[in-house]
Tab-separated table of C-alpha atoms in Angstrom:
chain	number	residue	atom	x	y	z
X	30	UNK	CA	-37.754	-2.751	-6.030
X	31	UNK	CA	-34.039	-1.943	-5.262
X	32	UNK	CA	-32.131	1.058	-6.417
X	33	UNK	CA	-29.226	-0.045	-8.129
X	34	UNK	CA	-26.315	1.593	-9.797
X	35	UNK	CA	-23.881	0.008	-12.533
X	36	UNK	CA	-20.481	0.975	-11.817
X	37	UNK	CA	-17.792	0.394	-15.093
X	38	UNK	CA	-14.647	-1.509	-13.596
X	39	UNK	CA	-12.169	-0.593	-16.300
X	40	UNK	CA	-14.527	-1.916	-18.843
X	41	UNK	CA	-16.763	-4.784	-16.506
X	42	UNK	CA	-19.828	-3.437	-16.084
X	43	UNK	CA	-21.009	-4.392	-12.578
X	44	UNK	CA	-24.604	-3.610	-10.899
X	45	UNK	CA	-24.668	-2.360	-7.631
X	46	UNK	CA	-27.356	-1.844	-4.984
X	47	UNK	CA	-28.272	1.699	-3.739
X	48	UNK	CA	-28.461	1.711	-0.189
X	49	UNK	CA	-29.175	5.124	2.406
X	50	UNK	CA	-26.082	5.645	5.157
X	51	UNK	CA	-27.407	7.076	8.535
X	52	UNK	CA	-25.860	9.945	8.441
X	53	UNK	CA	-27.854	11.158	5.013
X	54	UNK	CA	-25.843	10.380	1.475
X	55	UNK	CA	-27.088	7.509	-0.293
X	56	UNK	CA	-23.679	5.141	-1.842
X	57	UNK	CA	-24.016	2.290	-4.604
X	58	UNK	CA	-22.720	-0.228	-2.295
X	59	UNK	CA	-19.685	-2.064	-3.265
X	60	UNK	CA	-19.010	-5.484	-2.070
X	61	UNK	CA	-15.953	-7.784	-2.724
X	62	UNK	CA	-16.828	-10.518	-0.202
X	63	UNK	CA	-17.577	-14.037	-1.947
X	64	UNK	CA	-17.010	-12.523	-5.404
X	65	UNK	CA	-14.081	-14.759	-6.348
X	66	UNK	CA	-13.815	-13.917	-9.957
X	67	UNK	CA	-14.820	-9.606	-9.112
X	68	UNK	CA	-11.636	-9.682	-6.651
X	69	UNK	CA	-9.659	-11.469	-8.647
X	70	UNK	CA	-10.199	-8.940	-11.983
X	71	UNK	CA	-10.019	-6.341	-9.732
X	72	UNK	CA	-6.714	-7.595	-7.964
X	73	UNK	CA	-5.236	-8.436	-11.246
X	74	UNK	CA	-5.963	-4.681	-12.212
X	75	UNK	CA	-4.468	-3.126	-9.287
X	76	UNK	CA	-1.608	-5.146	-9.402
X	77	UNK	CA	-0.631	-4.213	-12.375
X	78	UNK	CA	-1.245	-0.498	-11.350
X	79	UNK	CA	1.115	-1.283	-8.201
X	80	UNK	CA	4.221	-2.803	-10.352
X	81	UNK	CA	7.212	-2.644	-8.819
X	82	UNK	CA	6.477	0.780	-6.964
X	83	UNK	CA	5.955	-1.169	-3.934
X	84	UNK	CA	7.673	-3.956	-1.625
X	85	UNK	CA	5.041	-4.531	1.016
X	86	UNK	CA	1.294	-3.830	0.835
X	87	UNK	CA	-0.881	-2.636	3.528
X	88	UNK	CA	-5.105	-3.134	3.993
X	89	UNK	CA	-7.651	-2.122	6.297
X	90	UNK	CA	-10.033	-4.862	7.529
X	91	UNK	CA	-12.419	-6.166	6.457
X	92	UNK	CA	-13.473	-5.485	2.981
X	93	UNK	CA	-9.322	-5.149	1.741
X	94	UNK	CA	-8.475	-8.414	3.126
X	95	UNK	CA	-9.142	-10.593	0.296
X	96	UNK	CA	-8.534	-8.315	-2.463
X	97	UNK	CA	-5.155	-7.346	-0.668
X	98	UNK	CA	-4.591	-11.015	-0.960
X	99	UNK	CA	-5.252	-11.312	-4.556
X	100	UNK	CA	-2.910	-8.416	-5.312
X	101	UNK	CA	0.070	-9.736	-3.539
X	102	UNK	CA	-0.494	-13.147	-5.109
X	103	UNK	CA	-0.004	-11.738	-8.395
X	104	UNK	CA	2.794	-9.339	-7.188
X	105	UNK	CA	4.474	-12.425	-6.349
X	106	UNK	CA	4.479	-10.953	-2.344
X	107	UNK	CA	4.804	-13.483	0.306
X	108	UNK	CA	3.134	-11.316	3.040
X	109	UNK	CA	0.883	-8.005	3.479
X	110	UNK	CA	-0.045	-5.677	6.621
X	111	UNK	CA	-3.376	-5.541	7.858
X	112	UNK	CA	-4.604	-2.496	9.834
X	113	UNK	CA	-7.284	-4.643	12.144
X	114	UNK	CA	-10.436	-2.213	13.737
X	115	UNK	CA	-10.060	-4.098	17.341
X	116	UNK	CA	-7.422	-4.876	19.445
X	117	UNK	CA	-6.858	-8.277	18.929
X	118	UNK	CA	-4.735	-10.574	21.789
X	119	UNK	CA	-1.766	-11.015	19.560
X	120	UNK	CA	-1.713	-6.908	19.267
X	121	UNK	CA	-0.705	-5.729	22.427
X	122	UNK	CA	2.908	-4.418	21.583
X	123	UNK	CA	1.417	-2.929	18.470
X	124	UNK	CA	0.855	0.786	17.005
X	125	UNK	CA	-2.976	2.193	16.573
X	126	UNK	CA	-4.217	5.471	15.462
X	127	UNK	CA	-7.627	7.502	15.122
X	128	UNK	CA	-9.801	6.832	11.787
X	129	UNK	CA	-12.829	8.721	10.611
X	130	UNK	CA	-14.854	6.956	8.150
X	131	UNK	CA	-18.258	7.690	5.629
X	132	UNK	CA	-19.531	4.262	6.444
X	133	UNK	CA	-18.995	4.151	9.891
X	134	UNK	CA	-20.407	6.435	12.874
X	135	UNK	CA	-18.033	8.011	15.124
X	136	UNK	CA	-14.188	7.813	15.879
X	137	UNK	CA	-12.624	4.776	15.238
X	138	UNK	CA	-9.241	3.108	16.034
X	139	UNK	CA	-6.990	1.116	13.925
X	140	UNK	CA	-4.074	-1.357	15.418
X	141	UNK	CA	-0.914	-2.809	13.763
X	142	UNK	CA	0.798	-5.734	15.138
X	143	UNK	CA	4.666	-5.165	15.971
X	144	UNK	CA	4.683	-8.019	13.549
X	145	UNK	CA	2.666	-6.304	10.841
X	146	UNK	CA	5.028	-2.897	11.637
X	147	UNK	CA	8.106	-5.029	11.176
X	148	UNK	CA	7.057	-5.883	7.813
X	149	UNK	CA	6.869	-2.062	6.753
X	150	UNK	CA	10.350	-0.610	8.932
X	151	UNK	CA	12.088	0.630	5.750
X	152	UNK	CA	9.960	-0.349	2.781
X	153	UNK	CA	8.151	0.714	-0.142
X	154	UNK	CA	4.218	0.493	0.898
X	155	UNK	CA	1.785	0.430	-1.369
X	156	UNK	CA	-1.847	1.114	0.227
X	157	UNK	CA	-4.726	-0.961	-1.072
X	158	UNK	CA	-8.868	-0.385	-0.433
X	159	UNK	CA	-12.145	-1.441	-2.517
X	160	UNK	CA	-13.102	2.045	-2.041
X	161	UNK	CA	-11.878	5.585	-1.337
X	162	UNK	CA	-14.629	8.280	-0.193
X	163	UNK	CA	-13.545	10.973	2.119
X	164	UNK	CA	-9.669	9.399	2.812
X	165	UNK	CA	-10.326	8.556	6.203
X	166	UNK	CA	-9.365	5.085	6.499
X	167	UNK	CA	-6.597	6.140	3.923
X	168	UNK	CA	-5.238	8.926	6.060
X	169	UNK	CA	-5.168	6.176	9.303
X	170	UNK	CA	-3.824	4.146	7.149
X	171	UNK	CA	-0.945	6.662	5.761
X	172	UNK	CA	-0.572	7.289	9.551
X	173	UNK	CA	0.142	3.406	10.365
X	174	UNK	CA	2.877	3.259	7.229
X	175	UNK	CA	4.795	6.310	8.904
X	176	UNK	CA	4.964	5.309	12.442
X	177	UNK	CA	6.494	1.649	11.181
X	178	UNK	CA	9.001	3.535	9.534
X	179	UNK	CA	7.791	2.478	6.010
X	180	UNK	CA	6.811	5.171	2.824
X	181	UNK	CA	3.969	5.106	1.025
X	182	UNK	CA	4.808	4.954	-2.179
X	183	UNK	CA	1.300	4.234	-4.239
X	184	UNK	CA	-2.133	4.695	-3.098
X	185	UNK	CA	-4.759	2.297	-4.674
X	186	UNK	CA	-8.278	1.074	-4.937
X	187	UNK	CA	-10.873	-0.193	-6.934
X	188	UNK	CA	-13.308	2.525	-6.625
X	189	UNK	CA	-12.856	6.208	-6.116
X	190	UNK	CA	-16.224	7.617	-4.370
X	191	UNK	CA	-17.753	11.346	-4.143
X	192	UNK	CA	-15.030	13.625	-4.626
X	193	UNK	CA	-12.070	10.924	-4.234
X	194	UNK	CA	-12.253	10.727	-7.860
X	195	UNK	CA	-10.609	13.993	-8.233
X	196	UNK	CA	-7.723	13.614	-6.338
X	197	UNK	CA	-4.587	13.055	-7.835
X	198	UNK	CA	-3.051	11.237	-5.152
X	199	UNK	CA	-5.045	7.650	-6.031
X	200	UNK	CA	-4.826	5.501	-8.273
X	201	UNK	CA	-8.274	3.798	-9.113
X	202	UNK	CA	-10.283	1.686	-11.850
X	203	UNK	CA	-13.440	3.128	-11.648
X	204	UNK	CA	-15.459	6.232	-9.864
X	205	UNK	CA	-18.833	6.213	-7.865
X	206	UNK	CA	-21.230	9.138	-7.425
X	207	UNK	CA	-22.603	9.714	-3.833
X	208	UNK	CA	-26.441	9.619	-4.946
């Protein structure tokens, strides 16, 4: 039988599975993909977290992408940067910087589009993830925001993992325990 963990969502209980990372700590696995009405609570939370402290949101791929959506619908944004973890054709005159990640073995890169850069030259950025563990991805991508020439001006996501919880830096609706 599956280890599973419920995780309280600023007051939705949800149940997630337990699952063991290669490199040793064992994470309740959080997964936004194909939960329409999880995203949308959650991006409905976040957004009103975000306010007006931001003009332009940022996400990582994959996992951000359609709760980034969500929170810029109800922001009432018309467009939102995504850091992509490939090099994709449309990229080439784009920015990219180093990323170290819980969930993912070894270095990994993350590229902005000039187009996706242009949308953060000069404005409030607001950082959105499902979850934050060791700030990797967060710190790449912090990194990203700066070389476009935006600021980032809120950090947010739906769960805060290990010792994320404590920092004072992110703002978060629920916590997670590394098991």
């Amino acid at each position: 039988m599956q280890q599973t963990y419920t995780v309280d969502i600023c007051g939705r209980a949800e149940e997630l599975p337990v699952l063991q990372l290669e490199n040793g700590p064992k994470i309740a696995f959080f997964n936004l993909h194909g939960n329409v009405p999880l995203t949308e609570y959650c991006g409905q939370k976040l957004a009103e977290r975000i306010g007006n402290k931001a003009d332009v949101l940022i996400t990582a791929e994959s996992k951000g992408l359609q709760l980034t959506h969500c929170v810029a619908r109800f922001l009432g944004h018309d467009f939102y940067a995504v850091a992509r973890k490939s090099k994709k054709l449309y990229m080439q005159d784009g920015i990219s910087v180093a990323v170290h990640s819980i969930t993912t073995k070894g270095e990994q890169r993350m590229y902005l589009s000039a187009h996706d850069a242009a949308l953060l030259k000069g404005k409030r950025v607001a950082v959105v993830d499902d979850v934050i563990s060791t700030g990797g991805s967060l710190a790449a991508l912090e990194e990203l925001v700066a070389l476009a020439g935006g600021t980032v001006t809120l950090k947010a996501a739906v769960l805060a993992e290990g010792g994320a919880k404590n920092r004072s830096d992110i703002s978060f609706l629920g916590t997670l325990p590394l098991l």
